[in-house]
Coordinates of C-alpha atoms in Angstrom, one line a residue:
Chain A
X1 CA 0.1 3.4 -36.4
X2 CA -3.1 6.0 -37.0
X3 CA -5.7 6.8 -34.7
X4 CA -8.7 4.4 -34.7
X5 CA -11.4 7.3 -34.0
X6 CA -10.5 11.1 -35.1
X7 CA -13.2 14.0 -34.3
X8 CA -13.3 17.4 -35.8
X9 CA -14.9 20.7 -34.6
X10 CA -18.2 18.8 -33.0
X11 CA -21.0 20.9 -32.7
X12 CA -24.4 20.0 -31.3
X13 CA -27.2 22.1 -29.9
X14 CA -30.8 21.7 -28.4
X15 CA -32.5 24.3 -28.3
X16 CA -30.9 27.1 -26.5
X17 CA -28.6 24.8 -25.1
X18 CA -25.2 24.2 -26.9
X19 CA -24.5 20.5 -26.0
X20 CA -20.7 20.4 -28.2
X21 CA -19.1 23.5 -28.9
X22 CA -16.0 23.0 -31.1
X23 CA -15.0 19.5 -29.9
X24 CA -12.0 17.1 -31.3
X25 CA -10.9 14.3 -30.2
X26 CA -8.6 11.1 -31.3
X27 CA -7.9 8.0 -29.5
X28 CA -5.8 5.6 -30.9
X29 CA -5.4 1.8 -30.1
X30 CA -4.7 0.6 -27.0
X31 CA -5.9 3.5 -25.2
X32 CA -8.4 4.3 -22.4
X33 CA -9.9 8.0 -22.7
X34 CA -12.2 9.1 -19.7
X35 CA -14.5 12.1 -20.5
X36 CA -15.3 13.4 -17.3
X37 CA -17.6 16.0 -16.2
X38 CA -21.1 17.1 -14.7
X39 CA -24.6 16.4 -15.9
X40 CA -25.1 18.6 -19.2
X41 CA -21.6 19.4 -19.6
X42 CA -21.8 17.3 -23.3
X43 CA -20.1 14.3 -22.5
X44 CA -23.2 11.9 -22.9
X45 CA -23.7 14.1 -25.6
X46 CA -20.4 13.3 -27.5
X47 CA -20.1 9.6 -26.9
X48 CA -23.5 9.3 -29.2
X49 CA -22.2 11.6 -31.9
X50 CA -19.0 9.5 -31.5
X51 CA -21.0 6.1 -32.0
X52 CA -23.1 7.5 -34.6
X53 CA -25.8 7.5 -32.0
X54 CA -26.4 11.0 -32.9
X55 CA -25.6 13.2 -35.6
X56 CA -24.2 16.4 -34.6
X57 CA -24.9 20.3 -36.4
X58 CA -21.4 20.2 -37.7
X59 CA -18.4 18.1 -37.7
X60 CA -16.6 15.4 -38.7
X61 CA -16.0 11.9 -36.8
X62 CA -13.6 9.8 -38.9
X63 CA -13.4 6.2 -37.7
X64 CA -10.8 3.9 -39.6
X65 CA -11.4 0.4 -39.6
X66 CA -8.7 -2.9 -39.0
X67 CA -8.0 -3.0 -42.6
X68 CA -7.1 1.0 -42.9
X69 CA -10.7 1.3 -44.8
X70 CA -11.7 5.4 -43.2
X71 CA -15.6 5.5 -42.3
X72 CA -17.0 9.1 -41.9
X73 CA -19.5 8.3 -39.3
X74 CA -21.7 11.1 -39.2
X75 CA -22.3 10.6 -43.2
X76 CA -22.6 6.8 -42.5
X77 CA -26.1 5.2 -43.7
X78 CA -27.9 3.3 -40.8
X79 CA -27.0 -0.2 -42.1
X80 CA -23.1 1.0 -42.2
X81 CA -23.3 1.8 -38.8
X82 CA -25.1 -1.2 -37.8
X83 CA -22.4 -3.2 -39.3
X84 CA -19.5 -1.2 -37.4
X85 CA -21.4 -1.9 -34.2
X86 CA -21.6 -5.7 -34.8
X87 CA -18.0 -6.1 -36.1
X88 CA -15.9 -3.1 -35.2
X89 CA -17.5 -1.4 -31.8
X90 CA -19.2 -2.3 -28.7
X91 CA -21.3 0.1 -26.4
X92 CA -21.8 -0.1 -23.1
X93 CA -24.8 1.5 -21.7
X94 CA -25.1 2.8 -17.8
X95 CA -28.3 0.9 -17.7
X96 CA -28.2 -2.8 -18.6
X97 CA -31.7 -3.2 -19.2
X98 CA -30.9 -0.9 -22.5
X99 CA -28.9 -3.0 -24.1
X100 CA -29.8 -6.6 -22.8
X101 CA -33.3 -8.7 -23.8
X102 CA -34.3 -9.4 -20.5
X103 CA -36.6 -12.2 -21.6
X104 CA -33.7 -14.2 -23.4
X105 CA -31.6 -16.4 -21.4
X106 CA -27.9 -15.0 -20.4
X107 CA -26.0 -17.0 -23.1
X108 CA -28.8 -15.8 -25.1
X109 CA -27.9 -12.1 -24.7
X110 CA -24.1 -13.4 -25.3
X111 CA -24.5 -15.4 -28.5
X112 CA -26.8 -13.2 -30.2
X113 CA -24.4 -10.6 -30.5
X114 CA -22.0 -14.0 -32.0
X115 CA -24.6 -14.8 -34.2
X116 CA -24.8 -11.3 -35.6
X117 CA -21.3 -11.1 -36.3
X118 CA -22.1 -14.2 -38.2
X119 CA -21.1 -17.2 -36.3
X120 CA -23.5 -20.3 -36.2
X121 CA -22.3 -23.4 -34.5
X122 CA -24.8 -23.7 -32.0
X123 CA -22.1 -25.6 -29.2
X124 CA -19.8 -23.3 -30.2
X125 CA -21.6 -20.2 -29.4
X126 CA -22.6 -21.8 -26.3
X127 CA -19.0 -22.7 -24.9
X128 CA -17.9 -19.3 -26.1
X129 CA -20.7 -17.3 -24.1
X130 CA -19.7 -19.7 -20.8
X131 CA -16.5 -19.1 -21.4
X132 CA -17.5 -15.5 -21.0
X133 CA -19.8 -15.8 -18.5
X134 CA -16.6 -16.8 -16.8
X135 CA -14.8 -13.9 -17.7
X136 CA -16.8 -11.8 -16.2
X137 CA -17.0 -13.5 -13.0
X138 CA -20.5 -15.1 -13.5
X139 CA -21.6 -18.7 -12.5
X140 CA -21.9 -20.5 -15.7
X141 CA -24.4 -22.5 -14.1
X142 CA -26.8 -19.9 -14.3
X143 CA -26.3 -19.6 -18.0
X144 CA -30.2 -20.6 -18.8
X145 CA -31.7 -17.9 -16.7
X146 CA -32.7 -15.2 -17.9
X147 CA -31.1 -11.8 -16.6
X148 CA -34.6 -10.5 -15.2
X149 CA -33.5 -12.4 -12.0
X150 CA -30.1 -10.6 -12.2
X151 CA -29.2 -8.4 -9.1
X152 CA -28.2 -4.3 -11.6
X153 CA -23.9 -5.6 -10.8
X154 CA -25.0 -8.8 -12.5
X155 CA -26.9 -7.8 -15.0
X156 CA -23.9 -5.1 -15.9
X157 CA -21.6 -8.3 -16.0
X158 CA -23.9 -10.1 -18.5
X159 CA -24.0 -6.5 -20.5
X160 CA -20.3 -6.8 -20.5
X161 CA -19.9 -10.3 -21.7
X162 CA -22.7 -9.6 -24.3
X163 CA -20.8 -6.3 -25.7
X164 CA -16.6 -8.0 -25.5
X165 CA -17.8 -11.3 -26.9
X166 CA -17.2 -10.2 -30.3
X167 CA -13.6 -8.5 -29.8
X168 CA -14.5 -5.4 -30.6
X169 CA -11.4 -2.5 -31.1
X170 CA -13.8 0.4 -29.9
X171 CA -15.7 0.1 -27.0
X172 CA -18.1 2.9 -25.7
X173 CA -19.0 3.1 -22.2
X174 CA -21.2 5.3 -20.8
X175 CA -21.1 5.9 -16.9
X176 CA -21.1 1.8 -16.9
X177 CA -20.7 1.9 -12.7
X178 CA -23.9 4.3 -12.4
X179 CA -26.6 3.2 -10.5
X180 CA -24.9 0.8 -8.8
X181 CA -23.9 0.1 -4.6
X182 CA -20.4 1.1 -3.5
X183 CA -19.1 -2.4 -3.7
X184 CA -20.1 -4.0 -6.3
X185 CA -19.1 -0.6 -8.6
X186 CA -15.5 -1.5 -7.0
X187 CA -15.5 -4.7 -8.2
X188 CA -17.0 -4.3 -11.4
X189 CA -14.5 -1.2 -12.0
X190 CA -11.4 -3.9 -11.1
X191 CA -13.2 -6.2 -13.8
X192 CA -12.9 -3.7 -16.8
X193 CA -10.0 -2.3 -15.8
X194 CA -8.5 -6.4 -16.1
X195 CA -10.9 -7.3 -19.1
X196 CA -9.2 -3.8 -21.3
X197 CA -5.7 -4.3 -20.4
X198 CA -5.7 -7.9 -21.4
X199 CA -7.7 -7.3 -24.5
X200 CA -5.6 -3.9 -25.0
X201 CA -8.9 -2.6 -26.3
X202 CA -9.2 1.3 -27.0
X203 CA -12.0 2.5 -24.8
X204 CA -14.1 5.9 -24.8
X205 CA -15.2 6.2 -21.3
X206 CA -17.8 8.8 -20.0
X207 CA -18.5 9.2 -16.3
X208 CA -18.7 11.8 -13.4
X209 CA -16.7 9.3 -11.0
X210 CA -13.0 11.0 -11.2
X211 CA -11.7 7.9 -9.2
X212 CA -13.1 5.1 -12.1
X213 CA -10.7 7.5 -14.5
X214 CA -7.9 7.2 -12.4
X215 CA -8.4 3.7 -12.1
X216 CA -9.5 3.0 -16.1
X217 CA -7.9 6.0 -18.2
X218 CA -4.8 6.8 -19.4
X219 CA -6.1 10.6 -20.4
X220 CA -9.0 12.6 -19.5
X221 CA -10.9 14.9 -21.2
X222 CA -12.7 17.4 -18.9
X223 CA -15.9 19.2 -20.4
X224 CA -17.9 22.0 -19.1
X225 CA -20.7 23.8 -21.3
X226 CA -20.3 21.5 -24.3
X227 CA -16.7 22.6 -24.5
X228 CA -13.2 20.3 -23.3
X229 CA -11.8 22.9 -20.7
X230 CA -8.5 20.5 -20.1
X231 CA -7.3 17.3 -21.7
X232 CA -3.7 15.5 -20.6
X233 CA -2.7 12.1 -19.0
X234 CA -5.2 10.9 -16.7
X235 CA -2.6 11.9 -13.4
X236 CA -0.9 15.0 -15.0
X237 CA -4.8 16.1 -14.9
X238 CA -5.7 15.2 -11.7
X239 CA -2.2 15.8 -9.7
X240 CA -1.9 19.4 -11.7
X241 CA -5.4 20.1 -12.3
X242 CA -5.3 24.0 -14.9
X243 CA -8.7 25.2 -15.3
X244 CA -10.6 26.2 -12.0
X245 CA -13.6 23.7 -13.2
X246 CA -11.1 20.8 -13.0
X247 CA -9.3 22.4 -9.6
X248 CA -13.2 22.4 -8.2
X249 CA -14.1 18.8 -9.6
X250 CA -10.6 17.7 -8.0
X251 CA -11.3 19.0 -4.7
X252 CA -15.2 17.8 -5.0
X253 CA -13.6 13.9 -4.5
X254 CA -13.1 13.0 -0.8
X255 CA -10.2 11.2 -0.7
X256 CA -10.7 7.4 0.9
Chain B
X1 CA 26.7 10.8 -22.3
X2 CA 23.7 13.4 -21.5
X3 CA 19.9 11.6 -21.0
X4 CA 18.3 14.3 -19.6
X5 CA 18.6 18.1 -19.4
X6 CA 16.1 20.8 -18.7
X7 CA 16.1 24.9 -19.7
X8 CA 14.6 27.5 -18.0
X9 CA 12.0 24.9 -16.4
X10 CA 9.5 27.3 -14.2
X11 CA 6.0 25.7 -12.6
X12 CA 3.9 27.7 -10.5
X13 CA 0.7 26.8 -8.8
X14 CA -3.0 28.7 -9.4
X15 CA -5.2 28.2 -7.0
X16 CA -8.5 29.1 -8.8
X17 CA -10.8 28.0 -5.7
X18 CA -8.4 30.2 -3.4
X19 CA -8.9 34.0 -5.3
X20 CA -6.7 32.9 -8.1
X21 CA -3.6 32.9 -5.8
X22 CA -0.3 32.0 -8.0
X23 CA 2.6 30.3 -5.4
X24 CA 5.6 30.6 -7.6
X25 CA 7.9 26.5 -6.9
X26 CA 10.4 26.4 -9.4
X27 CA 12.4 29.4 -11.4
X28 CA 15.1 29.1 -13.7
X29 CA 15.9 25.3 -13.5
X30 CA 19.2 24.0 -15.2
X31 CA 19.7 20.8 -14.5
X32 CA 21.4 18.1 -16.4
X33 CA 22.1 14.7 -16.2
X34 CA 24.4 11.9 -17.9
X35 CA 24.3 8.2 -18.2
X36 CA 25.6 6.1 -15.0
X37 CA 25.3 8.9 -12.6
X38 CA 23.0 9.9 -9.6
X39 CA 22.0 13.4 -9.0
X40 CA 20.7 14.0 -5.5
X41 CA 18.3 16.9 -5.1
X42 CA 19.3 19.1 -2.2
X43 CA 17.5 21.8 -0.3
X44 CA 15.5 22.8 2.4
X45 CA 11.7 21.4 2.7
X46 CA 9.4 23.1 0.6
X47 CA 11.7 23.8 -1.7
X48 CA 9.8 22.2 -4.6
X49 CA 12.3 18.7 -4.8
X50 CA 9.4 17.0 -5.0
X51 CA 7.9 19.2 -7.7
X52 CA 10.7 19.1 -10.0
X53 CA 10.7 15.4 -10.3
X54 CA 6.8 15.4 -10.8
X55 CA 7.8 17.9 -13.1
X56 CA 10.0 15.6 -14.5
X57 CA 7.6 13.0 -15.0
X58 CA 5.3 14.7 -16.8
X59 CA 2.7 14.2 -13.8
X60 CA 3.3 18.2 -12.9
X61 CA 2.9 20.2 -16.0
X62 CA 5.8 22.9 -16.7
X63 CA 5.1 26.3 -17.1
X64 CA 7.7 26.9 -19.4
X65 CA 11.0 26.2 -20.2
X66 CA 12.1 22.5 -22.0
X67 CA 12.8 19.4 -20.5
X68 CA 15.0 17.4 -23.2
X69 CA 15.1 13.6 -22.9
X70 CA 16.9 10.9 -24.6
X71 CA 14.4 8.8 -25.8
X72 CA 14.7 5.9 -28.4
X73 CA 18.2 7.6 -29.4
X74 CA 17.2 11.2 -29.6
X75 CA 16.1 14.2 -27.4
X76 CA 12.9 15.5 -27.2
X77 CA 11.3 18.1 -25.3
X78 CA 8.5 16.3 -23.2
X79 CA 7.2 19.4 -21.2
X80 CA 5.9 19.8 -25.0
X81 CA 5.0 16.0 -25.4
X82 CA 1.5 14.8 -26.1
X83 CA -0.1 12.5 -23.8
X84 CA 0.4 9.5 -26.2
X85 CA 4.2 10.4 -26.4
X86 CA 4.1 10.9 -22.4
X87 CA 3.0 7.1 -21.8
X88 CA 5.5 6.2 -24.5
X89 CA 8.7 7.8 -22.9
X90 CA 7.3 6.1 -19.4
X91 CA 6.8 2.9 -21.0
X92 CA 10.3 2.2 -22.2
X93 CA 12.7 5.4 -20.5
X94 CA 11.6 7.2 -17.8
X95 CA 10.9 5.4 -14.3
X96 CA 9.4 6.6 -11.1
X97 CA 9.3 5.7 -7.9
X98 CA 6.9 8.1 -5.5
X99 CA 6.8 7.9 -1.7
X100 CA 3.6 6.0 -1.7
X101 CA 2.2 3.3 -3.7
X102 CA -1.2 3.9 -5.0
X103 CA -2.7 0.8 -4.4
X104 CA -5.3 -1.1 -7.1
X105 CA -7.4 -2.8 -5.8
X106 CA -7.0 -6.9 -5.8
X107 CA -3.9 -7.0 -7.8
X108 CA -1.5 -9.5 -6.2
X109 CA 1.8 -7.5 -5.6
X110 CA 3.5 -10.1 -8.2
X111 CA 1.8 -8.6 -11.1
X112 CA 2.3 -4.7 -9.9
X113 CA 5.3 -5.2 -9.9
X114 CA 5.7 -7.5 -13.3
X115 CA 3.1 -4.8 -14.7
X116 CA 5.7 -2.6 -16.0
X117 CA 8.4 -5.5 -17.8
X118 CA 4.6 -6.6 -19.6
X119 CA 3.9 -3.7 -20.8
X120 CA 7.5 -3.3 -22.4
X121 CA 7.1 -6.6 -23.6
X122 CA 8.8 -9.1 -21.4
X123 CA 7.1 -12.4 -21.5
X124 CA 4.3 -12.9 -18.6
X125 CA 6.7 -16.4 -16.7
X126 CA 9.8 -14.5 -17.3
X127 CA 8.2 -11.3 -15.8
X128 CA 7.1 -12.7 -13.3
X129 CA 9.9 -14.6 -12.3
X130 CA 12.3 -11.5 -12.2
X131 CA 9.4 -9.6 -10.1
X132 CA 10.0 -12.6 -7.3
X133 CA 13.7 -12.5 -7.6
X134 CA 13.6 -8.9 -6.5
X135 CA 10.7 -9.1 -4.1
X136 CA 12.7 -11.3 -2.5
X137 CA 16.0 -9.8 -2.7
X138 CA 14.1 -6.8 -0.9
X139 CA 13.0 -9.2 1.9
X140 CA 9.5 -9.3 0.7
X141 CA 8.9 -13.5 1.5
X142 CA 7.2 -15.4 -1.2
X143 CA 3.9 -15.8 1.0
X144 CA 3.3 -12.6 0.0
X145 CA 3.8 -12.2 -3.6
X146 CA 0.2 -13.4 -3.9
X147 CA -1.6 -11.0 -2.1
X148 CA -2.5 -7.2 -3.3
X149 CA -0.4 -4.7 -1.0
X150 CA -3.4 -2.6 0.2
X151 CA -2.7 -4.2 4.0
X152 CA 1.2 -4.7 4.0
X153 CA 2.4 -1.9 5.9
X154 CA 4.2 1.1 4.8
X155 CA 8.1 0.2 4.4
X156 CA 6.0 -3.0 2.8
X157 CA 4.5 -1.1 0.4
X158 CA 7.2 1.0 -0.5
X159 CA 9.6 -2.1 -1.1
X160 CA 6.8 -3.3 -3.6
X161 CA 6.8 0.0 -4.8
X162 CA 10.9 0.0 -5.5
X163 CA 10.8 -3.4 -7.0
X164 CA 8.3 -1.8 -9.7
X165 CA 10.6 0.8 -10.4
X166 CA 13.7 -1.2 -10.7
X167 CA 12.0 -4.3 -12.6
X168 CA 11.6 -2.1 -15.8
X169 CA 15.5 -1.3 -16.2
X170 CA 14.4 2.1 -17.3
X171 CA 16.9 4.1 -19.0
X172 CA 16.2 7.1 -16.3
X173 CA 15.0 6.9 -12.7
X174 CA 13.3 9.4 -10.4
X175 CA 13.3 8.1 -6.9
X176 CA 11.6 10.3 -4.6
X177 CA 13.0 9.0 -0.5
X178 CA 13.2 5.6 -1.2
X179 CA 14.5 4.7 1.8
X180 CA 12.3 6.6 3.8
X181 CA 10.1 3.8 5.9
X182 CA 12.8 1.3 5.4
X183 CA 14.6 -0.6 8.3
X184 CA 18.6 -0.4 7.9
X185 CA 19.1 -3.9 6.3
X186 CA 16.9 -2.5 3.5
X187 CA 17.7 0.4 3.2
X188 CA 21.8 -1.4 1.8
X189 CA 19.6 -3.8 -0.3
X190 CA 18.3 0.2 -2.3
X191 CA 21.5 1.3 -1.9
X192 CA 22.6 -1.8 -3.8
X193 CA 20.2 -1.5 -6.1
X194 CA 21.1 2.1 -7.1
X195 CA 24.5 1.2 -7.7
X196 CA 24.0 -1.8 -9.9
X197 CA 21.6 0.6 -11.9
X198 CA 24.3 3.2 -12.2
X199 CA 26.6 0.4 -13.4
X200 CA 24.9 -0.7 -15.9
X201 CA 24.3 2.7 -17.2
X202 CA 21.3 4.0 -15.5
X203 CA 21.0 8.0 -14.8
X204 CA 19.6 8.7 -11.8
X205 CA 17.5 11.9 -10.1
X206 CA 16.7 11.2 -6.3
X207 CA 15.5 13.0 -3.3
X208 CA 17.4 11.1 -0.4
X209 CA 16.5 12.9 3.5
X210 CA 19.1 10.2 5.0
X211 CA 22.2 12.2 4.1
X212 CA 24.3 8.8 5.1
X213 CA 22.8 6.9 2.1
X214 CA 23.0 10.5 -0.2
X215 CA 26.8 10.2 0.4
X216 CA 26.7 7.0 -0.8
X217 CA 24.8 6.8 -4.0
X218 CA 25.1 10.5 -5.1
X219 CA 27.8 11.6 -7.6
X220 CA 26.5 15.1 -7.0
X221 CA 24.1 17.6 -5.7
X222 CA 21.9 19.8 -7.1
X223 CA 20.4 22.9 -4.4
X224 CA 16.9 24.0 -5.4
X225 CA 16.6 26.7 -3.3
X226 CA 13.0 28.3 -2.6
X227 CA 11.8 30.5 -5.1
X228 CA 10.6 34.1 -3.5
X229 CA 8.1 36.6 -4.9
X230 CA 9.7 40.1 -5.2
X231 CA 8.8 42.3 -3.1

């Protein structure tokens, strides 16, 4: 077994500010990586050079591919990357309205993303994004709407369907509870943490909500300044926090 | 046959947020343990029992020093072990049952405690038929199989708790009090459950308070004694 996604000496800088100084990173398949931190500590940052999103000063980001083939994303042509994103990758975006058409009906948002991985029997497409729909703990019913009528936890559902319809291996998610009421970031935490263990999907998870990593990750990545101050399993960091960043980020979380 | 055996294991804590104080738990630690026994930590609270078996877990990170396991037929040091190797040796060796189960939220207690024979690969009917078989042998009624523990009450939780760690059949087990919050009649059903592990091979580290069950299930102790700064 290899790693699915292997980053090398990442360095990215705006302006004064250095957004990655001297980051790796691998995560292999099957596993849930949580990279937590504050606003401007790199870790938005890093999950776009990751998903080609971005291209970093310096670095390399290796991704290899379900038939061993090894993309080097950061030299990777716009079309290549396209194509990994449609076959190999989903993303996840905090805000739904980025990655769904809110004008298109909610199968509509779910089958596109079929069609562009090339499927094209209409009923089929249509079962399959109810079926998701379903998943996802959405009325089917409402399958014909379109998502501008969708309460933010709803439309994140939809965003989720849309983005695990096509079995991706990689999935991106970044802060995908933000924004959100209490309750319904609860629920929809419970849902991805179901929807990746029975999909066993590898997931690259950015947020500033240490209890979501407990919940979701199997090892966190702690980043301060651009750099990873700590790494480990996701309790070993959290139980046993090292650096005095991740001791103050512990102690930051009231317990409930 | 040894499965588990640690040199020179020292943690200490730094408090960063407290002036960079360093509170010194565990010195020196030589500690080893064979297949079919149980190991009782002894010694006074605060001691750092606890510690050593989060230690032991890999949930604590070691200072220094090794902590050798058997795992898949060989030992390796897993105070050195990567994370991936970490979930790997918890997956299919090392078991642990803490004081207090950290509840998910709306996972019916059938699948928490099935959760750990899935992951090692035992089909989802069959795990789930041995999770009820020893729910229910721990006098956990079927009506509540179905419901997530974040209600039941504590000896509830912890028999949920104990059913996870002994579904797996782990190779090694750390059980940290677990008899603590439980009635007498469950308390023999543990007691049991320990023996039958030993039986069949089992090694096993445990922190027992109720020195009437200790006498029963330990082969041995082993004193941690509190470590002291010299003056």
């Amino acid at each position: 077994m290899n790693a699915l996604l292997e980053a090398q000496g990442l360095h990215l800088r705006f302006g004064a500010v250095r957004a990655l100084d001297d980051v790796a990173l691998s995560i292999w398949p099957g596993e849930v990586v949580a990279i937590v931190g504050e606003s401007g500590s790199g870790k938005s940052s890093l999950l776009r050079v990751l998903a080609g999103m971005q291209r970093a000063d310096a670095g390399q980001v290796l991704y290899r591919d379900a038939a061993g083939a090894t993309h080097s994303i950061l030299d990777a042509s716009d079309a290549a990357l396209r194509r990994l994103m449609r076959s190999d990758w989903g993303f996840v975006h905090q805000n739904a309205r980025d990655a769904l058409r809110m004008e298109v009906s909610a199968g509509g948002n779910v089958g596109e993303r079929l069609m562009a991985a090339g499927n094209r029997h209409y009923g089929n497409i249509r079962e399959v994004a109810a079926h998701w729909l379903e998943r996802v703990e959405m009325d089917p019913a409402r399958i014909d709407e379109t998502p501008k009528n969708f309460s933010g936890g709803m439309q994140q559902r939809l965003q989720i369907a849309r983005t695990l319809v096509t079995s991706p291996r990689l999935v991106f998610m970044d802060e995908p509870t933000g924004g959100l009421d209490v309750s319904v970031q609860a629920k929809l935490l419970d849902l991805i943490r179901g929807l990746v263990a029975d999909l066993g999907l590898a997931v690259l998870l950015v947020t500033h909500d240490i209890a979501a990593a407990r919940l979701l990750a199997h090892r966190i990545m702690v980043m301060r300044h651009g750099q990873v101050v700590e790494e480990g399993l996701t309790d070993r960091v959290l139980d046993d926090p090292r650096h005095p960043y991740t001791q103050l980020l512990v102690s930051s979380v009231l317990a409930a | 046959m040894i499965v588990l055996h640690t040199e020179a294991l020292a943690k200490s804590f730094t408090l960063h947020l407290q002036g960079g104080v360093s509170i010194p738990v565990l010195r020196d630690v030589e500690l080893t343990l064979r297949a079919g026994e149980c190991v009782a930590l002894a010694g006074p609270s605060g001691a750092g029992k606890s510690t050593l078996m989060r230690c032991l877990y890999g949930n604590y990170g070691a200072d220094s020093g090794r902590i050798l396991l058997r795992h898949e037929g060989a030992m390796i040091d897993i105070a050195a072990a990567d994370a991936r190797v970490m979930r790997a040796v918890r997956r299919d060796t090392l078991g642990y049952v803490s004081q207090f189960l950290r509840v998910i939220p709306r996972v019916p207690t059938l699948d928490i405690v099935a959760e750990p024979m899935r992951a090692r690969g035992v089909a989802p009917d069959e795990a789930r038929a041995r999770a009820a078989a020893l729910l229910t042998r721990l006098n956990m009624p079927p009506a509540l199989h179905g419901l997530p523990p974040a209600t039941f009450s504590g000896g509830e939780q912890q028999r949920v708790n104990l059913a996870r760690g002994f579904a797996a059949g782990h190779p090694v087990l750390l059980l940290d009090e677990p008899t603590a919050s439980l009635d007498a009649a469950n308390a023999e059903v543990v007691i049991a459950l320990i023996a039958e592990a030993k039986a069949a091979g089992c090694a096993i580290i445990g922190i027992f308070h109720d020195t009437a069950v200790r006498q029963r299930v330990a082969d041995r102790l082993f004193q941690i004694l509190p470590v002291y700064e010299p003056a």
